[in-house]
Amino acid sequence: MAAIALLAALVTPAAAEPDTKALERLVRQDCGSCHGLTLKGGLGPDIRPQALNHHDRDSLTTLILDGVPGTAMPPWRPLLSDEEAIWIADYLLNGAEE
Ligand code: HEC
């Protein structure tokens, strides 16, 4: 959790423009700690684009902000702004570069 808090400190003070480099690191390191470094699944499911067909940008943004109650998927609202969550949703849907 210390690493997450540190990343949050890097990510949140930015104004409207998301810090895409920091967000990309967050996806790889924090999301990747459960979903796998290449996002193809680990403790959490595969979240590469082909596995997210049942989501659109809005549903994915909400899921990232609120998490999945009753599972290990945490809510990221305390750490991410709406803009940052939307950026991550797009990043996941469009495919992170391998
Ligand atoms: C502590 C472990 C953990 C972390 C960290 C985590 N997740 Fe998850 N995530 C899960 C689990 C477990 C599920 C499956 C929940 C369920 O059973 O529905 C999940 C589900 C998801 C889903 C839904 C997949 C689908 O097919 O509907 C998405 C999208 C997702 N996570 C994205 C993220 C993103 C983006 C991050 C980083 C900001 C993240 N997760 C961080 C554990 C984690």
Short mmCIF file of N, CA and C and ligand atoms in Angstrom, two decimals, residues 4 26-27 30-35 43-47 51-52 54-55 60 63-64 68 71-74 76 80 88 92, ligand 1:
data_model
loop_
_atom_site.label_atom_id
_atom_site.label_comp_id
_atom_site.label_asym_id
_atom_site.label_seq_id
_atom_site.Cartn_x
_atom_site.Cartn_y
_atom_site.Cartn_z
N ILE A 4 1.42 2.38 -3.41
CA ILE A 4 0.21 2.99 -3.99
C ILE A 4 0.09 4.43 -3.49
N LEU A 26 1.31 3.33 -13.09
CA LEU A 26 0.34 2.83 -12.12
C LEU A 26 -0.37 1.58 -12.65
N VAL A 27 -0.76 1.62 -13.93
CA VAL A 27 -1.45 0.47 -14.52
C VAL A 27 -0.51 -0.74 -14.50
N ASP A 30 0.68 -1.20 -10.23
CA ASP A 30 -0.37 -1.43 -9.23
C ASP A 30 -1.46 -2.35 -9.77
N CYS A 31 -2.01 -2.03 -10.91
CA CYS A 31 -3.02 -2.93 -11.50
C CYS A 31 -2.33 -4.25 -11.82
N GLY A 32 -1.09 -4.14 -12.33
CA GLY A 32 -0.34 -5.33 -12.73
C GLY A 32 -0.02 -6.25 -11.57
N SER A 33 0.02 -5.71 -10.35
CA SER A 33 0.33 -6.56 -9.21
C SER A 33 -0.76 -7.61 -9.02
N CYS A 34 -1.96 -7.32 -9.46
CA CYS A 34 -3.04 -8.32 -9.39
C CYS A 34 -3.37 -8.89 -10.77
N HIS A 35 -3.33 -8.06 -11.78
CA HIS A 35 -3.79 -8.50 -13.10
C HIS A 35 -2.64 -9.02 -13.96
N LEU A 43 -4.06 -12.77 -10.00
CA LEU A 43 -5.12 -12.83 -8.99
C LEU A 43 -6.41 -12.27 -9.59
N GLY A 44 -6.29 -11.17 -10.33
CA GLY A 44 -7.43 -10.59 -11.03
C GLY A 44 -7.46 -11.11 -12.46
N PRO A 45 -8.59 -10.93 -13.15
CA PRO A 45 -8.73 -11.47 -14.51
C PRO A 45 -7.91 -10.73 -15.56
N ASP A 46 -7.84 -11.34 -16.72
CA ASP A 46 -7.26 -10.74 -17.93
C ASP A 46 -7.96 -9.40 -18.19
N ILE A 47 -7.19 -8.31 -18.33
CA ILE A 47 -7.82 -7.01 -18.65
C ILE A 47 -7.21 -6.43 -19.92
N ALA A 51 -10.30 -9.05 -23.72
CA ALA A 51 -11.03 -9.59 -22.57
C ALA A 51 -12.05 -8.58 -22.04
N LEU A 52 -12.04 -7.37 -22.59
CA LEU A 52 -12.91 -6.31 -22.06
C LEU A 52 -14.03 -5.93 -23.02
N HIS A 54 -17.02 -6.74 -23.07
CA HIS A 54 -18.30 -6.48 -22.43
C HIS A 54 -18.33 -5.12 -21.75
N HIS A 55 -17.25 -4.33 -21.90
CA HIS A 55 -17.21 -3.01 -21.29
C HIS A 55 -17.14 -1.93 -22.35
N LEU A 60 -16.26 0.92 -17.76
CA LEU A 60 -14.91 0.64 -17.28
C LEU A 60 -14.43 1.73 -16.31
N LEU A 63 -16.11 1.15 -13.05
CA LEU A 63 -15.55 -0.02 -12.38
C LEU A 63 -14.21 0.31 -11.75
N ILE A 64 -13.38 1.09 -12.44
CA ILE A 64 -12.08 1.46 -11.89
C ILE A 64 -12.27 2.35 -10.66
N VAL A 68 -14.88 -3.62 -7.49
CA VAL A 68 -15.93 -4.64 -7.54
C VAL A 68 -16.15 -5.08 -6.09
N THR A 71 -14.98 -8.27 -3.77
CA THR A 71 -13.85 -8.97 -4.38
C THR A 71 -12.56 -8.21 -4.02
N ALA A 72 -11.43 -8.71 -4.50
CA ALA A 72 -10.15 -8.06 -4.23
C ALA A 72 -9.97 -6.79 -5.06
N MET A 73 -10.85 -6.56 -6.04
CA MET A 73 -10.71 -5.37 -6.89
C MET A 73 -11.10 -4.13 -6.10
N PRO A 74 -10.08 -3.29 -5.78
CA PRO A 74 -10.34 -2.15 -4.89
C PRO A 74 -10.91 -0.95 -5.66
N TRP A 76 -10.68 2.81 -6.80
CA TRP A 76 -9.52 3.69 -7.00
C TRP A 76 -9.90 5.16 -6.86
N LEU A 80 -7.55 8.40 -7.74
CA LEU A 80 -7.61 8.86 -9.12
C LEU A 80 -8.74 9.85 -9.32
N ILE A 88 -7.29 5.77 -18.04
CA ILE A 88 -6.94 4.35 -17.86
C ILE A 88 -7.92 3.46 -18.61
N LEU A 92 -6.79 0.84 -21.41
CA LEU A 92 -7.06 -0.60 -21.38
C LEU A 92 -7.83 -1.04 -22.63
C1 HEC B 1 -5.67 -6.24 -5.07
C2 HEC B 1 -5.82 -6.81 -6.38
C3 HEC B 1 -6.28 -5.91 -7.53
C4 HEC B 1 -5.75 -4.70 -7.91
C5 HEC B 1 -4.60 -3.93 -7.29
C6 HEC B 1 -6.51 -4.30 -9.09
N1 HEC B 1 -7.45 -5.23 -9.38
FE1 HEC B 1 -8.78 -5.15 -10.92
N2 HEC B 1 -9.67 -6.85 -10.26
C7 HEC B 1 -9.22 -7.63 -9.23
C8 HEC B 1 -10.10 -8.78 -9.09
C9 HEC B 1 -9.96 -9.91 -8.07
C10 HEC B 1 -11.10 -8.65 -10.08
C11 HEC B 1 -12.27 -9.59 -10.36
C12 HEC B 1 -13.49 -9.11 -9.61
C13 HEC B 1 -14.65 -10.03 -9.86
O1 HEC B 1 -14.61 -11.15 -9.38
O2 HEC B 1 -15.58 -9.60 -10.56
C14 HEC B 1 -10.80 -7.42 -10.81
C15 HEC B 1 -11.54 -6.95 -11.86
C16 HEC B 1 -11.14 -5.91 -12.68
C17 HEC B 1 -11.80 -5.54 -13.92
C18 HEC B 1 -13.06 -6.18 -14.51
C19 HEC B 1 -12.68 -7.15 -15.58
C20 HEC B 1 -13.91 -7.64 -16.31
O3 HEC B 1 -13.75 -8.53 -17.14
O4 HEC B 1 -15.02 -7.13 -16.05
C21 HEC B 1 -11.11 -4.50 -14.44
C22 HEC B 1 -11.39 -3.75 -15.74
C23 HEC B 1 -10.03 -4.20 -13.52
N3 HEC B 1 -10.08 -5.08 -12.47
C24 HEC B 1 -9.13 -3.18 -13.71
C25 HEC B 1 -8.16 -2.81 -12.76
C26 HEC B 1 -7.36 -1.63 -12.88
C27 HEC B 1 -7.41 -0.64 -14.04
C28 HEC B 1 -6.57 -1.60 -11.78
C29 HEC B 1 -5.55 -0.55 -11.40
C30 HEC B 1 -6.04 0.84 -11.37
C31 HEC B 1 -6.88 -2.78 -10.98
N4 HEC B 1 -7.86 -3.48 -11.61
C32 HEC B 1 -6.25 -3.14 -9.79
C33 HEC B 1 -8.12 -7.38 -8.43
C34 HEC B 1 -7.34 -6.23 -8.47
#
